């Protein structure tokens, strides 16, 4: 399994880092078999798997439940787990307890926290306890209510400078990597130059040191509208619906199950069952 040190070396050598989200055993297994460098158990779970319209309702129990399945599916891949909404703000102690619970119960390799400001001291406290931390700047979905929706961030030079300064503070606090979500690629370029730690972009351009995409977006699994930055590498949803429809029709017209899907009594047992009469 790759480690935080390997990700640092990959940045130094110019090799891009790949990350994909996973939420259960089969998605994690597919990500590991495909050879991705890291897996993120994202709180996007709430939207693509649980059907909420934001990541706010996701709980620590939800994250652990899914992260455990991901760990079983990808035993040899570096797994990062999102700390959910409001689990790393109330106090240092509560933050450390929440992260410890995630690390110990799910077998995660690192946690991810959104934002800078007051979160910087939490990153520092976690790293101080031996928990690897991935930072997350730009569009931070847990604050979508404050930001006014899922919008591109750091669109002005001033906001860009603030984001670059925040990234440097995340690095100084001990983060091993930073997710940059939905920002102009010129800002990504500056952050990636000014930080020693690797940036992992989503809607942040090719200048990031790595890329992350949501599993369901990448494979077209679901009927949700995908953001502009997504590339669907396949589109499995229509095939899934067609298969279930086919099944439904074959059951209705008695084509399924066929004799090959069915079990038979041995001849003597059949005779015994009917006492030698009937079928
Ligand atoms: N399926 C899915 N994919 C994601 O990448 C994702 C989630 N869900 N849920 C959590 C967050 C929310 N994210 C999102 C969701 C929507 C847009 C979006 O629609 N953005 C507009 C740009 C808006 C603007 O003009 O500022 C777009 O058209 O891409 C962006 C990020 C990223 N994350
Ligand atoms: C979009 C990625 C970076 C994320 O945080 C998630 O999937 O929850
Ligand atoms: Mg997230």
mmCIF file of C-alpha atoms and ligand atoms in Angstrom:
data_model
loop_
_atom_site.group_PDB
_atom_site.id
_atom_site.type_symbol
_atom_site.label_atom_id
_atom_site.label_comp_id
_atom_site.label_asym_id
_atom_site.label_seq_id
_atom_site.Cartn_x
_atom_site.Cartn_y
_atom_site.Cartn_z
ATOM 1 C CA UNK A 1 0.000 0.000 0.000
ATOM 2 C CA UNK A 2 1.160 3.535 -0.802
ATOM 3 C CA UNK A 3 1.806 5.903 2.089
ATOM 4 C CA UNK A 4 1.741 9.677 2.627
ATOM 5 C CA UNK A 5 5.485 9.661 1.845
ATOM 6 C CA UNK A 6 4.849 7.972 -1.517
ATOM 7 C CA UNK A 7 2.358 10.721 -2.421
ATOM 8 C CA UNK A 8 4.983 13.354 -1.615
ATOM 9 C CA UNK A 9 7.502 11.510 -3.816
ATOM 10 C CA UNK A 10 4.965 11.265 -6.630
ATOM 11 C CA UNK A 11 4.594 15.045 -6.574
ATOM 12 C CA UNK A 12 8.374 15.477 -6.642
ATOM 13 C CA UNK A 13 8.736 13.129 -9.618
ATOM 14 C CA UNK A 14 5.774 14.659 -11.472
ATOM 15 C CA UNK A 15 3.684 11.474 -11.421
ATOM 16 C CA UNK A 16 -0.003 12.352 -11.085
ATOM 17 C CA UNK A 17 -1.962 10.893 -8.162
ATOM 18 C CA UNK A 18 -5.327 9.233 -8.854
ATOM 19 C CA UNK A 19 -8.143 9.090 -6.335
ATOM 20 C CA UNK A 20 -11.733 7.915 -6.690
ATOM 21 C CA UNK A 21 -14.506 7.772 -4.131
ATOM 22 C CA UNK A 22 -15.966 4.445 -3.003
ATOM 23 C CA UNK A 23 -18.785 3.728 -0.586
ATOM 24 C CA UNK A 24 -19.073 -0.056 -0.351
ATOM 25 C CA UNK A 25 -17.326 -3.381 -0.963
ATOM 26 C CA UNK A 26 -17.762 -3.689 -4.758
ATOM 27 C CA UNK A 27 -16.887 -0.036 -5.542
ATOM 28 C CA UNK A 28 -13.758 -0.276 -3.382
ATOM 29 C CA UNK A 29 -12.771 -3.594 -4.956
ATOM 30 C CA UNK A 30 -13.148 -2.114 -8.448
ATOM 31 C CA UNK A 31 -11.074 0.949 -7.496
ATOM 32 C CA UNK A 32 -8.302 -1.236 -6.065
ATOM 33 C CA UNK A 33 -8.328 -3.617 -9.030
ATOM 34 C CA UNK A 34 -8.076 -0.598 -11.387
ATOM 35 C CA UNK A 35 -4.933 0.467 -9.533
ATOM 36 C CA UNK A 36 -6.011 3.880 -8.185
ATOM 37 C CA UNK A 37 -3.508 5.406 -5.761
ATOM 38 C CA UNK A 38 -6.049 6.430 -3.095
ATOM 39 C CA UNK A 39 -9.701 5.879 -2.256
ATOM 40 C CA UNK A 40 -11.909 8.534 -0.656
ATOM 41 C CA UNK A 41 -14.925 7.509 1.371
ATOM 42 C CA UNK A 42 -16.530 10.862 0.637
ATOM 43 C CA UNK A 43 -19.485 12.336 2.479
ATOM 44 C CA UNK A 44 -20.856 12.724 -1.079
ATOM 45 C CA UNK A 45 -22.154 9.325 0.102
ATOM 46 C CA UNK A 46 -25.154 11.282 1.398
ATOM 47 C CA UNK A 47 -26.016 12.474 -2.100
ATOM 48 C CA UNK A 48 -25.066 9.675 -4.504
ATOM 49 C CA UNK A 49 -25.860 6.684 -2.256
ATOM 50 C CA UNK A 50 -28.375 7.892 0.343
ATOM 51 C CA UNK A 51 -30.328 10.339 -1.836
ATOM 52 C CA UNK A 52 -30.061 13.523 0.275
ATOM 53 C CA UNK A 53 -29.680 16.820 -1.599
ATOM 54 C CA UNK A 54 -26.602 17.850 0.398
ATOM 55 C CA UNK A 55 -23.831 16.294 2.506
ATOM 56 C CA UNK A 56 -25.119 17.905 5.712
ATOM 57 C CA UNK A 57 -27.286 14.987 6.993
ATOM 58 C CA UNK A 58 -24.401 12.466 6.874
ATOM 59 C CA UNK A 59 -23.372 11.187 10.324
ATOM 60 C CA UNK A 60 -20.186 9.701 11.715
ATOM 61 C CA UNK A 61 -21.998 6.341 11.995
ATOM 62 C CA UNK A 62 -22.886 6.505 8.267
ATOM 63 C CA UNK A 63 -19.236 7.202 7.390
ATOM 64 C CA UNK A 64 -17.908 4.358 9.545
ATOM 65 C CA UNK A 65 -20.516 1.872 8.287
ATOM 66 C CA UNK A 66 -19.502 2.538 4.670
ATOM 67 C CA UNK A 67 -15.762 2.936 5.330
ATOM 68 C CA UNK A 68 -15.649 -0.544 6.918
ATOM 69 C CA UNK A 69 -17.085 -2.052 3.732
ATOM 70 C CA UNK A 70 -14.591 -0.054 1.636
ATOM 71 C CA UNK A 71 -11.690 -1.315 3.773
ATOM 72 C CA UNK A 72 -12.819 -4.929 3.216
ATOM 73 C CA UNK A 73 -13.026 -4.326 -0.540
ATOM 74 C CA UNK A 74 -9.682 -2.521 -0.794
ATOM 75 C CA UNK A 75 -7.308 -3.900 1.843
ATOM 76 C CA UNK A 76 -4.220 -2.658 -0.031
ATOM 77 C CA UNK A 77 -5.217 0.899 -1.000
ATOM 78 C CA UNK A 78 -4.721 4.090 1.021
ATOM 79 C CA UNK A 79 -8.206 5.028 2.286
ATOM 80 C CA UNK A 80 -9.196 8.564 3.318
ATOM 81 C CA UNK A 81 -12.490 9.102 5.162
ATOM 82 C CA UNK A 82 -14.361 12.430 5.206
ATOM 83 C CA UNK A 83 -15.164 13.767 8.664
ATOM 84 C CA UNK A 84 -18.854 14.679 8.352
ATOM 85 C CA UNK A 85 -20.613 17.999 8.978
ATOM 86 C CA UNK A 86 -19.992 19.556 12.403
ATOM 87 C CA UNK A 87 -17.803 16.773 13.790
ATOM 88 C CA UNK A 88 -14.583 18.843 13.829
ATOM 89 C CA UNK A 89 -15.633 22.284 15.036
ATOM 90 C CA UNK A 90 -17.165 22.200 18.520
ATOM 91 C CA UNK A 91 -13.954 21.518 20.418
ATOM 92 C CA UNK A 92 -10.512 20.058 20.037
ATOM 93 C CA UNK A 93 -11.517 17.139 22.229
ATOM 94 C CA UNK A 94 -14.633 16.299 20.243
ATOM 95 C CA UNK A 95 -12.671 16.507 16.986
ATOM 96 C CA UNK A 96 -9.977 14.142 18.263
ATOM 97 C CA UNK A 97 -12.576 11.683 19.590
ATOM 98 C CA UNK A 98 -14.476 11.682 16.280
ATOM 99 C CA UNK A 99 -11.309 11.134 14.241
ATOM 100 C CA UNK A 100 -10.073 8.414 16.611
ATOM 101 C CA UNK A 101 -13.424 6.614 16.265
ATOM 102 C CA UNK A 102 -13.200 6.772 12.456
ATOM 103 C CA UNK A 103 -9.581 5.547 12.413
ATOM 104 C CA UNK A 104 -10.102 2.697 14.894
ATOM 105 C CA UNK A 105 -13.512 1.433 13.799
ATOM 106 C CA UNK A 106 -13.150 1.744 10.022
ATOM 107 C CA UNK A 107 -9.460 1.047 9.536
ATOM 108 C CA UNK A 108 -9.011 4.292 7.555
ATOM 109 C CA UNK A 109 -5.507 5.552 6.756
ATOM 110 C CA UNK A 110 -6.392 9.255 7.026
ATOM 111 C CA UNK A 111 -9.259 11.690 7.526
ATOM 112 C CA UNK A 112 -10.286 14.717 5.445
ATOM 113 C CA UNK A 113 -11.602 18.025 6.819
ATOM 114 C CA UNK A 114 -13.104 20.933 4.884
ATOM 115 C CA UNK A 115 -11.942 24.523 5.265
ATOM 116 C CA UNK A 116 -9.194 26.589 6.882
ATOM 117 C CA UNK A 117 -9.896 29.291 9.511
ATOM 118 C CA UNK A 118 -10.666 27.530 12.823
ATOM 119 C CA UNK A 119 -10.071 24.148 11.192
ATOM 120 C CA UNK A 120 -6.309 24.809 11.014
ATOM 121 C CA UNK A 121 -5.906 24.223 14.765
ATOM 122 C CA UNK A 122 -7.890 20.978 14.431
ATOM 123 C CA UNK A 123 -5.597 19.761 11.623
ATOM 124 C CA UNK A 124 -2.627 20.511 13.873
ATOM 125 C CA UNK A 125 -4.164 18.665 16.832
ATOM 126 C CA UNK A 126 -4.995 15.590 14.731
ATOM 127 C CA UNK A 127 -1.540 15.356 13.138
ATOM 128 C CA UNK A 128 -0.025 15.815 16.589
ATOM 129 C CA UNK A 129 -1.932 12.661 17.653
ATOM 130 C CA UNK A 130 -0.616 10.698 14.684
ATOM 131 C CA UNK A 131 -3.637 10.957 12.407
ATOM 132 C CA UNK A 132 -2.797 11.816 8.777
ATOM 133 C CA UNK A 133 -4.985 14.677 7.543
ATOM 134 C CA UNK A 134 -6.044 15.679 4.047
ATOM 135 C CA UNK A 135 -7.245 19.287 3.807
ATOM 136 C CA UNK A 136 -10.043 20.436 1.460
ATOM 137 C CA UNK A 137 -10.318 24.001 0.104
ATOM 138 C CA UNK A 138 -12.327 25.880 -2.534
ATOM 139 C CA UNK A 139 -15.877 24.569 -2.821
ATOM 140 C CA UNK A 140 -16.456 22.976 0.564
ATOM 141 C CA UNK A 141 -19.857 21.278 0.199
ATOM 142 C CA UNK A 142 -20.542 21.146 3.960
ATOM 143 C CA UNK A 143 -20.711 24.986 3.788
ATOM 144 C CA UNK A 144 -22.876 25.111 0.642
ATOM 145 C CA UNK A 145 -25.583 26.901 2.633
ATOM 146 C CA UNK A 146 -23.176 29.733 3.455
ATOM 147 C CA UNK A 147 -21.618 29.754 -0.027
ATOM 148 C CA UNK A 148 -25.060 29.930 -1.686
ATOM 149 C CA UNK A 149 -24.860 26.555 -3.412
ATOM 150 C CA UNK A 150 -22.328 24.392 -5.235
ATOM 151 C CA UNK A 151 -20.520 27.257 -6.967
ATOM 152 C CA UNK A 152 -17.038 27.821 -8.357
ATOM 153 C CA UNK A 153 -14.887 29.487 -5.645
ATOM 154 C CA UNK A 154 -11.944 31.932 -5.624
ATOM 155 C CA UNK A 155 -13.072 33.709 -8.773
ATOM 156 C CA UNK A 156 -11.397 37.028 -7.847
ATOM 157 C CA UNK A 157 -7.669 37.708 -7.403
ATOM 158 C CA UNK A 158 -8.298 38.600 -3.754
ATOM 159 C CA UNK A 159 -10.188 35.362 -3.011
ATOM 160 C CA UNK A 160 -7.505 33.464 -4.901
ATOM 161 C CA UNK A 161 -4.779 34.965 -2.712
ATOM 162 C CA UNK A 162 -6.778 34.020 0.391
ATOM 163 C CA UNK A 163 -7.099 30.422 -0.836
ATOM 164 C CA UNK A 164 -3.362 30.190 -1.569
ATOM 165 C CA UNK A 165 -2.602 31.528 1.935
ATOM 166 C CA UNK A 166 -5.061 28.994 3.439
ATOM 167 C CA UNK A 167 -3.353 26.157 1.546
ATOM 168 C CA UNK A 168 0.043 27.170 2.926
ATOM 169 C CA UNK A 169 -1.443 27.226 6.450
ATOM 170 C CA UNK A 170 -2.878 23.715 5.946
ATOM 171 C CA UNK A 171 0.584 22.520 4.940
ATOM 172 C CA UNK A 172 2.164 24.246 7.957
ATOM 173 C CA UNK A 173 -0.461 22.623 10.201
ATOM 174 C CA UNK A 174 0.768 19.230 8.972
ATOM 175 C CA UNK A 175 -1.726 18.171 6.279
ATOM 176 C CA UNK A 176 -0.175 15.606 3.916
ATOM 177 C CA UNK A 177 -2.270 16.684 0.910
ATOM 178 C CA UNK A 178 -4.995 19.179 -0.074
ATOM 179 C CA UNK A 179 -8.150 18.637 -2.123
ATOM 180 C CA UNK A 180 -8.937 21.668 -4.300
ATOM 181 C CA UNK A 181 -12.542 21.674 -5.422
ATOM 182 C CA UNK A 182 -14.149 23.845 -8.114
ATOM 183 C CA UNK A 183 -11.634 26.684 -8.482
ATOM 184 C CA UNK A 184 -10.027 28.381 -11.505
ATOM 185 C CA UNK A 185 -7.042 26.389 -12.758
ATOM 186 C CA UNK A 186 -4.722 29.395 -12.360
ATOM 187 C CA UNK A 187 -5.291 29.267 -8.579
ATOM 188 C CA UNK A 188 -4.625 25.509 -8.596
ATOM 189 C CA UNK A 189 -1.329 26.166 -10.378
ATOM 190 C CA UNK A 190 -0.202 28.709 -7.730
ATOM 191 C CA UNK A 191 -1.206 26.476 -4.813
ATOM 192 C CA UNK A 192 0.558 23.484 -6.353
ATOM 193 C CA UNK A 193 3.723 25.554 -6.832
ATOM 194 C CA UNK A 194 3.692 27.110 -3.379
ATOM 195 C CA UNK A 195 2.972 23.912 -1.461
ATOM 196 C CA UNK A 196 5.356 20.988 -1.072
ATOM 197 C CA UNK A 197 2.446 18.643 -0.355
ATOM 198 C CA UNK A 198 0.402 17.303 -3.285
ATOM 199 C CA UNK A 199 -2.848 18.952 -4.359
ATOM 200 C CA UNK A 200 -5.672 16.688 -5.540
ATOM 201 C CA UNK A 201 -8.132 18.513 -7.764
ATOM 202 C CA UNK A 202 -11.794 18.103 -8.642
ATOM 203 C CA UNK A 203 -12.979 20.781 -11.046
ATOM 204 C CA UNK A 204 -9.629 22.488 -10.491
ATOM 205 C CA UNK A 205 -7.781 21.848 -13.757
ATOM 206 C CA UNK A 206 -4.863 19.711 -14.886
ATOM 207 C CA UNK A 207 -2.346 21.702 -12.791
ATOM 208 C CA UNK A 208 -3.253 19.803 -9.612
ATOM 209 C CA UNK A 209 -0.797 17.074 -8.561
ATOM 210 C CA UNK A 210 -3.627 14.543 -8.682
ATOM 211 C CA UNK A 211 -7.307 14.171 -9.507
ATOM 212 C CA UNK A 212 -10.344 12.861 -7.648
ATOM 213 C CA UNK A 213 -13.782 12.018 -9.044
ATOM 214 C CA UNK A 214 -16.963 10.670 -7.479
ATOM 215 C CA UNK A 215 -17.420 6.974 -8.377
ATOM 216 C CA UNK A 216 -21.044 7.400 -9.465
ATOM 217 C CA UNK A 217 -20.116 10.332 -11.758
ATOM 218 C CA UNK A 218 -17.133 8.515 -13.317
ATOM 219 C CA UNK A 219 -19.194 5.439 -14.286
ATOM 220 C CA UNK A 220 -22.556 7.148 -14.860
ATOM 221 C CA UNK A 221 -24.240 5.222 -12.028
ATOM 222 C CA UNK A 222 -27.457 7.096 -11.253
ATOM 223 C CA UNK A 223 -29.777 9.479 -13.055
ATOM 224 C CA UNK A 224 -28.306 12.568 -11.353
ATOM 225 C CA UNK A 225 -27.079 15.542 -13.371
ATOM 226 C CA UNK A 226 -23.281 15.650 -13.213
ATOM 227 C CA UNK A 227 -21.231 18.834 -12.674
ATOM 228 C CA UNK A 228 -19.357 20.356 -15.649
ATOM 229 C CA UNK A 229 -15.973 19.096 -14.398
ATOM 230 C CA UNK A 230 -17.014 15.429 -14.570
ATOM 231 C CA UNK A 231 -15.946 13.110 -17.355
ATOM 232 C CA UNK A 232 -18.192 10.036 -17.537
ATOM 233 C CA UNK A 233 -15.870 7.200 -18.565
ATOM 234 C CA UNK A 234 -18.852 4.915 -19.005
ATOM 235 C CA UNK A 235 -22.609 5.171 -18.505
ATOM 236 C CA UNK A 236 -23.880 2.113 -16.651
ATOM 237 C CA UNK A 237 -27.278 3.412 -15.491
ATOM 238 C CA UNK A 238 -29.252 2.865 -18.723
ATOM 239 C CA UNK A 239 -27.902 -0.708 -18.914
ATOM 240 C CA UNK A 240 -28.974 -1.372 -15.310
ATOM 241 C CA UNK A 241 -32.519 -0.126 -15.917
ATOM 242 C CA UNK A 242 -32.758 -2.134 -19.168
ATOM 243 C CA UNK A 243 -31.610 -5.317 -17.389
ATOM 244 C CA UNK A 244 -34.153 -4.930 -14.563
ATOM 245 C CA UNK A 245 -36.905 -4.178 -17.084
ATOM 246 C CA UNK A 246 -35.983 -7.326 -19.018
ATOM 247 C CA UNK A 247 -36.141 -9.365 -15.793
ATOM 248 C CA UNK A 248 -39.520 -7.846 -14.903
ATOM 249 C CA UNK A 249 -40.945 -8.753 -18.320
ATOM 250 C CA UNK A 250 -39.524 -12.302 -18.309
ATOM 251 C CA UNK A 251 -41.084 -13.019 -14.910
ATOM 252 C CA UNK A 252 -44.452 -11.678 -16.086
ATOM 253 C CA UNK A 253 -44.428 -13.878 -19.207
ATOM 254 C CA UNK A 254 -42.950 -16.903 -17.377
ATOM 255 C CA UNK A 255 -39.690 -17.014 -19.342
ATOM 256 C CA UNK A 256 -37.735 -16.709 -16.105
ATOM 257 C CA UNK A 257 -36.814 -18.862 -14.259
ATOM 258 C CA UNK A 258 -36.038 -21.419 -16.970
ATOM 259 C CA UNK A 259 -35.478 -25.136 -16.148
ATOM 260 C CA UNK A 260 -31.721 -24.379 -16.022
ATOM 261 C CA UNK A 261 -32.316 -22.018 -13.068
ATOM 262 C CA UNK A 262 -34.447 -24.594 -11.201
ATOM 263 C CA UNK A 263 -33.835 -27.613 -8.964
ATOM 264 C CA UNK A 264 -35.353 -31.085 -9.275
ATOM 265 C CA UNK A 265 -36.255 -33.837 -6.871
ATOM 266 C CA UNK A 266 -34.677 -37.219 -7.697
ATOM 267 C CA UNK A 267 -37.135 -39.594 -9.431
ATOM 268 C CA UNK A 268 -37.606 -41.897 -6.390
ATOM 269 C CA UNK A 269 -38.199 -38.924 -4.076
ATOM 270 C CA UNK A 270 -40.738 -37.538 -6.496
ATOM 271 C CA UNK A 271 -42.621 -40.835 -6.528
ATOM 272 C CA UNK A 272 -42.469 -41.053 -2.763
ATOM 273 C CA UNK A 273 -43.752 -37.464 -2.409
ATOM 274 C CA UNK A 274 -46.877 -38.246 -4.410
ATOM 275 C CA UNK A 275 -47.259 -41.808 -3.050
ATOM 276 C CA UNK A 276 -46.791 -43.178 -6.541
ATOM 277 C CA UNK A 277 -49.734 -41.233 -7.983
ATOM 278 C CA UNK A 278 -50.011 -37.917 -9.754
ATOM 279 C CA UNK A 279 -46.990 -36.010 -11.090
HETATM 280 N N1 LIG B 1 -22.332 13.378 -7.650
HETATM 281 C C1 LIG B 1 -21.580 14.248 -6.988
HETATM 282 N N2 LIG B 1 -20.415 14.636 -7.532
HETATM 283 C C2 LIG B 1 -19.615 15.525 -6.877
HETATM 284 O O1 LIG B 1 -18.533 15.863 -7.406
HETATM 285 C C3 LIG B 1 -20.030 16.014 -5.609
HETATM 286 C C4 LIG B 1 -21.234 15.545 -5.070
HETATM 287 N N3 LIG B 1 -22.001 14.673 -5.782
HETATM 288 N N4 LIG B 1 -21.664 15.924 -3.838
HETATM 289 C C5 LIG B 1 -20.754 16.643 -2.979
HETATM 290 C C6 LIG B 1 -19.987 17.598 -3.747
HETATM 291 C C7 LIG B 1 -20.852 18.683 -4.360
HETATM 292 N N5 LIG B 1 -20.180 18.926 -5.595
HETATM 293 C C8 LIG B 1 -20.665 19.708 -6.636
HETATM 294 C C9 LIG B 1 -21.978 19.618 -7.034
HETATM 295 C C10 LIG B 1 -22.446 20.382 -8.076
HETATM 296 C C11 LIG B 1 -21.602 21.273 -8.731
HETATM 297 C C12 LIG B 1 -22.135 22.101 -9.854
HETATM 298 O O2 LIG B 1 -23.180 21.814 -10.370
HETATM 299 N N6 LIG B 1 -21.409 23.120 -10.263
HETATM 300 C C13 LIG B 1 -21.775 23.948 -11.411
HETATM 301 C C14 LIG B 1 -20.968 25.209 -11.405
HETATM 302 C C15 LIG B 1 -21.701 26.338 -10.720
HETATM 303 C C16 LIG B 1 -21.082 27.660 -11.009
HETATM 304 O O3 LIG B 1 -21.274 28.144 -12.151
HETATM 305 O O4 LIG B 1 -20.429 28.237 -10.130
HETATM 306 C C17 LIG B 1 -21.468 23.201 -12.703
HETATM 307 O O5 LIG B 1 -22.143 23.464 -13.694
HETATM 308 O O6 LIG B 1 -20.541 22.356 -12.715
HETATM 309 C C18 LIG B 1 -20.282 21.367 -8.314
HETATM 310 C C19 LIG B 1 -19.812 20.575 -7.277
HETATM 311 C C20 LIG B 1 -18.997 18.149 -5.697
HETATM 312 N N7 LIG B 1 -19.313 16.976 -4.901
HETATM 313 C C1 LIG B 2 -15.782 15.567 -3.914
HETATM 314 C C2 LIG B 2 -14.847 14.918 -2.944
HETATM 315 C C3 LIG B 2 -13.536 15.607 -2.869
HETATM 316 C C4 LIG B 2 -15.485 14.791 -1.600
HETATM 317 O O1 LIG B 2 -15.184 15.454 -0.642
HETATM 318 C C5 LIG B 2 -16.571 13.803 -1.478
HETATM 319 O O2 LIG B 2 -16.752 12.949 -2.366
HETATM 320 O O3 LIG B 2 -17.273 13.861 -0.460
HETATM 321 MG MG1 LIG B 3 -16.630 15.364 0.909
#
